[in-house]
Amino acid sequence: NAGVTQTPKFRVLKTGQSMTLLCAQDMNHEYMYWYRQDPGMGLRLIHYSVGEGTTAKGEVPDGYNVSRLKKQNFLLGLESAAPSQTSVYFCASSGSGRASETQYFGPGTRLLVL
Amino acid sequence: KQEVTQIPAALSVPEGENLVLNCSFTDSAIYNLQWFRQDPGKGLTSLLLIQSSQREQTSGRLNASLDKSSGRSTLYIAASQPGDSATYLCAVRPFPNFGNEKLTFGTGTRLTIIP
């Protein structure tokens, strides 16, 4: 039982390049989330999903797209990376209803955009 | 808009001391509050969750209290150990609404326990 895993762990991009971050969970959770963490700003929600095939915008969605084609996977895409997207990205998952109270986090992906 | 503040941003204490970490939030209409621990280069681990109807929760040497009316929570760590060194974050959740599971996080307090 690996919990929440994220791929890759670290990536360097040039401005304008694209990439996809993969989040996978093996807990059969309905809800999945993508956050970014920046110094002095705490974690901010980018996008989230309340079930397979659904996505919704969070607090800071601009410049990102997401897809939830399979229940266990949640992909975060950057179509044209910008230096402002340099950050640490965390994926989380939770059950639904009362079980959504506890979110389980992955280890993070550190992204540097030059 | 809910805002969560944690002061101080960093704290160093000698091993064995008891300590208190603070969390304040601007909108008292919360569903619950959580305290998380984050080790360097790692994800977040949930420590304690307090429902809005509760006043406190305890787990081992950790005790979290909640005063919803004043918008404050504290995390009390007893008999601190070097292994407690980490960043501690609090997060509040609004009342459930379909699809609205957004947590609002504080910026964290980086705790260092000096051996």
CSV table of C-alpha atoms in Angstrom, one decimal:
chain,number,residue,atom,x,y,z
A,1,ASN,CA,0.0,0.0,0.0
A,2,ALA,CA,2.0,3.0,-1.3
A,3,GLY,CA,-0.5,5.7,-0.4
A,4,VAL,CA,-0.1,8.7,-2.6
A,5,THR,CA,2.8,8.8,-5.0
A,6,GLN,CA,4.0,11.6,-7.3
A,7,THR,CA,6.1,11.5,-10.5
A,8,PRO,CA,8.6,13.0,-11.0
A,9,LYS,CA,10.3,14.1,-7.8
A,10,PHE,CA,12.2,17.0,-9.4
A,11,ARG,CA,12.2,18.7,-12.7
A,12,VAL,CA,13.8,21.6,-14.4
A,13,LEU,CA,12.0,23.3,-17.3
A,14,LYS,CA,12.7,26.2,-19.6
A,15,THR,CA,10.2,28.9,-20.0
A,16,GLY,CA,7.5,27.8,-22.6
A,17,GLN,CA,8.1,24.1,-22.2
A,18,SER,CA,5.3,21.8,-21.2
A,19,MET,CA,5.1,18.9,-18.8
A,20,THR,CA,2.7,16.7,-16.9
A,21,LEU,CA,2.9,15.8,-13.2
A,22,LEU,CA,1.4,12.5,-12.3
A,23,CYS,CA,-0.3,11.6,-9.0
A,24,ALA,CA,-1.4,8.1,-8.2
A,25,GLN,CA,-3.3,6.8,-5.1
A,26,ASP,CA,-4.0,3.2,-4.2
A,27,MET,CA,-6.6,3.9,-1.4
A,28,ASN,CA,-9.6,4.0,-3.7
A,29,HIS,CA,-10.2,7.6,-2.8
A,30,GLU,CA,-12.9,9.6,-4.5
A,31,TYR,CA,-11.4,13.0,-4.1
A,32,MET,CA,-8.0,14.2,-5.3
A,33,TYR,CA,-6.3,17.6,-5.1
A,34,TRP,CA,-3.3,19.5,-6.5
A,35,TYR,CA,-1.6,22.2,-4.3
A,36,ARG,CA,1.4,24.3,-4.8
A,37,GLN,CA,3.6,25.4,-1.9
A,38,ASP,CA,5.6,28.7,-2.0
A,39,PRO,CA,7.7,30.3,0.6
A,40,GLY,CA,5.6,32.6,2.9
A,41,MET,CA,2.3,31.7,1.2
A,42,GLY,CA,1.3,28.3,2.5
A,43,LEU,CA,-0.3,25.7,0.4
A,44,ARG,CA,-2.8,26.9,-2.2
A,45,LEU,CA,-5.3,24.7,-4.1
A,46,ILE,CA,-4.8,24.6,-7.8
A,47,HIS,CA,-7.5,22.1,-9.0
A,48,TYR,CA,-9.3,19.3,-7.5
A,49,SER,CA,-11.6,16.4,-8.5
A,50,VAL,CA,-14.5,14.8,-6.6
A,51,GLY,CA,-14.6,11.7,-8.8
A,52,GLU,CA,-13.4,10.0,-12.0
A,53,GLY,CA,-14.1,12.3,-15.0
A,54,THR,CA,-14.6,15.4,-12.9
A,55,THR,CA,-12.4,18.4,-12.2
A,56,ALA,CA,-12.9,21.8,-10.7
A,57,LYS,CA,-10.9,25.0,-10.2
A,58,GLY,CA,-9.3,25.8,-6.9
A,59,GLU,CA,-7.7,29.0,-5.7
A,60,VAL,CA,-4.9,29.4,-8.3
A,61,PRO,CA,-5.9,27.5,-11.5
A,62,ASP,CA,-4.5,29.8,-14.2
A,63,GLY,CA,-1.7,28.2,-16.3
A,64,TYR,CA,-2.6,24.7,-15.3
A,65,ASN,CA,-4.9,22.0,-16.6
A,66,VAL,CA,-5.9,18.7,-15.0
A,67,SER,CA,-7.5,15.4,-16.0
A,68,ARG,CA,-8.9,12.5,-14.0
A,69,LEU,CA,-9.5,9.8,-16.5
A,70,LYS,CA,-9.0,7.0,-14.0
A,71,LYS,CA,-10.0,7.1,-10.4
A,72,GLN,CA,-6.6,6.4,-9.1
A,73,ASN,CA,-4.7,9.0,-11.2
A,74,PHE,CA,-4.8,12.8,-11.2
A,75,LEU,CA,-2.7,14.6,-13.8
A,76,LEU,CA,-1.5,18.2,-13.6
A,77,GLY,CA,-0.4,19.8,-16.8
A,78,LEU,CA,1.6,22.9,-17.5
A,79,GLU,CA,1.1,23.8,-21.2
A,80,SER,CA,3.6,26.7,-21.3
A,81,ALA,CA,5.7,26.9,-18.2
A,82,ALA,CA,6.6,30.3,-16.7
A,83,PRO,CA,9.1,31.2,-13.9
A,84,SER,CA,6.2,32.1,-11.7
A,85,GLN,CA,5.3,28.4,-11.7
A,86,THR,CA,8.5,27.5,-9.9
A,87,SER,CA,7.2,25.8,-6.8
A,88,VAL,CA,6.7,22.5,-4.9
A,89,TYR,CA,3.6,20.7,-6.0
A,90,PHE,CA,1.7,18.4,-3.7
A,91,CYS,CA,-1.0,16.0,-4.6
A,92,ALA,CA,-3.5,14.8,-2.0
A,93,SER,CA,-6.4,12.4,-1.9
A,94,SER,CA,-9.3,11.7,0.5
A,95,GLY,CA,-12.5,9.7,0.8
A,96,SER,CA,-15.9,11.3,0.2
A,97,GLY,CA,-18.4,12.5,2.8
A,98,ARG,CA,-17.0,12.5,6.3
A,99,ALA,CA,-13.9,10.6,5.0
A,100,SER,CA,-13.0,13.7,3.1
A,101,GLU,CA,-12.0,15.3,6.3
A,102,THR,CA,-8.5,13.7,6.2
A,103,GLN,CA,-6.4,14.3,3.2
A,104,TYR,CA,-3.4,12.1,2.5
A,105,PHE,CA,-0.5,13.9,0.9
A,106,GLY,CA,2.2,12.7,-1.6
A,107,PRO,CA,5.9,13.6,-1.1
A,108,GLY,CA,5.8,16.5,-3.6
A,109,THR,CA,7.4,17.4,-6.9
A,110,ARG,CA,9.9,20.2,-6.9
A,111,LEU,CA,9.7,22.2,-10.2
A,112,LEU,CA,12.1,24.8,-11.3
A,113,VAL,CA,11.3,26.9,-14.4
A,114,LEU,CA,14.2,28.9,-15.8
B,1,LYS,CA,-12.1,35.2,2.3
B,2,GLN,CA,-10.6,33.0,5.0
B,3,GLU,CA,-7.1,33.8,6.1
B,4,VAL,CA,-5.0,31.6,8.3
B,5,THR,CA,-2.0,33.0,10.2
B,6,GLN,CA,0.7,31.2,12.1
B,7,ILE,CA,3.1,33.2,14.3
B,8,PRO,CA,6.0,32.9,14.9
B,9,ALA,CA,7.3,31.7,11.5
B,10,ALA,CA,10.2,29.9,13.3
B,11,LEU,CA,10.8,28.8,16.9
B,12,SER,CA,13.8,27.1,18.6
B,13,VAL,CA,13.5,25.6,22.0
B,14,PRO,CA,15.8,23.3,24.1
B,15,GLU,CA,14.9,19.6,24.3
B,16,GLY,CA,12.5,18.7,27.1
B,17,GLU,CA,10.6,22.0,27.2
B,18,ASN,CA,6.9,22.2,26.7
B,19,LEU,CA,5.9,24.6,23.9
B,20,VAL,CA,2.8,26.1,22.2
B,21,LEU,CA,2.3,26.8,18.5
B,22,ASN,CA,-0.4,29.3,17.5
B,23,CYS,CA,-2.9,29.4,14.6
B,24,SER,CA,-5.4,32.1,14.0
B,25,PHE,CA,-8.2,32.4,11.3
B,26,THR,CA,-10.4,35.2,10.3
B,27,ASP,CA,-13.7,33.5,9.5
B,28,SER,CA,-15.0,31.5,12.5
B,29,ALA,CA,-17.5,29.6,10.3
B,30,ILE,CA,-15.3,26.6,10.0
B,31,TYR,CA,-16.2,22.9,9.9
B,32,ASN,CA,-12.9,21.6,11.3
B,33,LEU,CA,-9.3,22.5,11.9
B,34,GLN,CA,-6.3,20.3,11.3
B,35,TRP,CA,-2.7,20.4,12.4
B,36,PHE,CA,-0.1,18.9,10.0
B,37,ARG,CA,3.5,18.1,10.3
B,38,GLN,CA,5.9,18.6,7.3
B,39,ASP,CA,9.5,17.3,7.4
B,40,PRO,CA,12.0,18.9,5.0
B,41,GLY,CA,11.5,17.6,1.4
B,42,LYS,CA,8.5,15.6,2.4
B,43,GLY,CA,4.7,15.8,2.2
B,44,LEU,CA,2.3,16.6,5.0
B,45,THR,CA,1.2,14.3,7.7
B,46,SER,CA,-2.0,14.9,9.6
B,47,LEU,CA,-1.5,15.1,13.3
B,48,LEU,CA,-4.8,16.1,14.8
B,49,LEU,CA,-8.2,17.1,13.6
B,50,ILE,CA,-10.6,19.1,15.7
B,51,GLN,CA,-14.3,19.4,14.7
B,52,SER,CA,-15.9,22.8,15.1
B,53,SER,CA,-18.0,21.4,18.0
B,54,GLN,CA,-14.9,20.2,19.9
B,55,ARG,CA,-12.6,22.1,22.2
B,56,GLU,CA,-9.6,19.9,22.0
B,57,GLN,CA,-8.0,16.7,20.8
B,58,THR,CA,-5.1,14.8,22.2
B,59,SER,CA,-2.6,12.4,20.7
B,60,GLY,CA,0.3,11.3,22.8
B,61,ARG,CA,2.4,14.3,23.7
B,62,LEU,CA,0.3,16.6,21.4
B,63,ASN,CA,-2.8,18.5,22.4
B,64,ALA,CA,-4.6,20.8,20.1
B,65,SER,CA,-7.3,23.2,21.3
B,66,LEU,CA,-9.8,25.2,19.4
B,67,ASP,CA,-11.6,28.5,20.3
B,68,LYS,CA,-13.8,29.0,17.3
B,69,SER,CA,-15.4,32.2,18.5
B,70,SER,CA,-12.0,34.0,18.8
B,71,GLY,CA,-10.6,32.3,15.7
B,72,ARG,CA,-7.7,30.6,17.4
B,73,SER,CA,-6.1,27.2,17.8
B,74,THR,CA,-3.0,26.1,19.7
B,75,LEU,CA,-0.9,23.0,19.4
B,76,TYR,CA,0.8,22.1,22.6
B,77,ILE,CA,3.8,19.8,22.5
B,78,ALA,CA,4.9,18.3,25.8
B,79,ALA,CA,8.4,17.3,26.7
B,80,SER,CA,9.8,18.2,23.3
B,81,GLN,CA,12.3,15.9,21.5
B,82,PRO,CA,14.7,16.5,18.6
B,83,GLY,CA,12.5,14.3,16.5
B,84,ASP,CA,9.8,16.9,16.8
B,85,SER,CA,11.8,19.3,14.7
B,86,ALA,CA,9.7,20.0,11.6
B,87,THR,CA,7.3,22.6,10.1
B,88,TYR,CA,3.8,22.6,11.6
B,89,LEU,CA,0.9,23.8,9.6
B,90,CYS,CA,-2.7,24.4,10.5
B,91,ALA,CA,-5.5,24.3,8.0
B,92,VAL,CA,-9.2,25.1,8.3
B,93,ARG,CA,-12.1,23.7,6.3
B,94,PRO,CA,-15.4,25.4,5.6
B,95,PHE,CA,-18.8,23.6,6.0
B,96,PRO,CA,-19.2,20.9,3.5
B,97,ASN,CA,-20.8,21.9,0.2
B,98,PHE,CA,-20.8,19.6,-2.8
B,99,GLY,CA,-17.4,19.8,-4.3
B,100,ASN,CA,-16.2,22.4,-1.8
B,101,GLU,CA,-13.6,20.6,0.2
B,102,LYS,CA,-11.0,23.3,0.1
B,103,LEU,CA,-8.6,23.6,3.0
B,104,THR,CA,-7.1,27.0,3.8
B,105,PHE,CA,-3.6,26.6,5.1
B,106,GLY,CA,-1.4,28.8,7.3
B,107,THR,CA,2.2,29.4,6.3
B,108,GLY,CA,3.5,27.2,9.1
B,109,THR,CA,5.9,27.4,12.1
B,110,ARG,CA,9.3,25.9,11.6
B,111,LEU,CA,10.2,24.3,14.9
B,112,THR,CA,13.7,23.3,15.9
B,113,ILE,CA,14.4,21.4,19.1
B,114,ILE,CA,17.9,21.9,20.3
B,115,PRO,CA,19.5,18.8,21.9
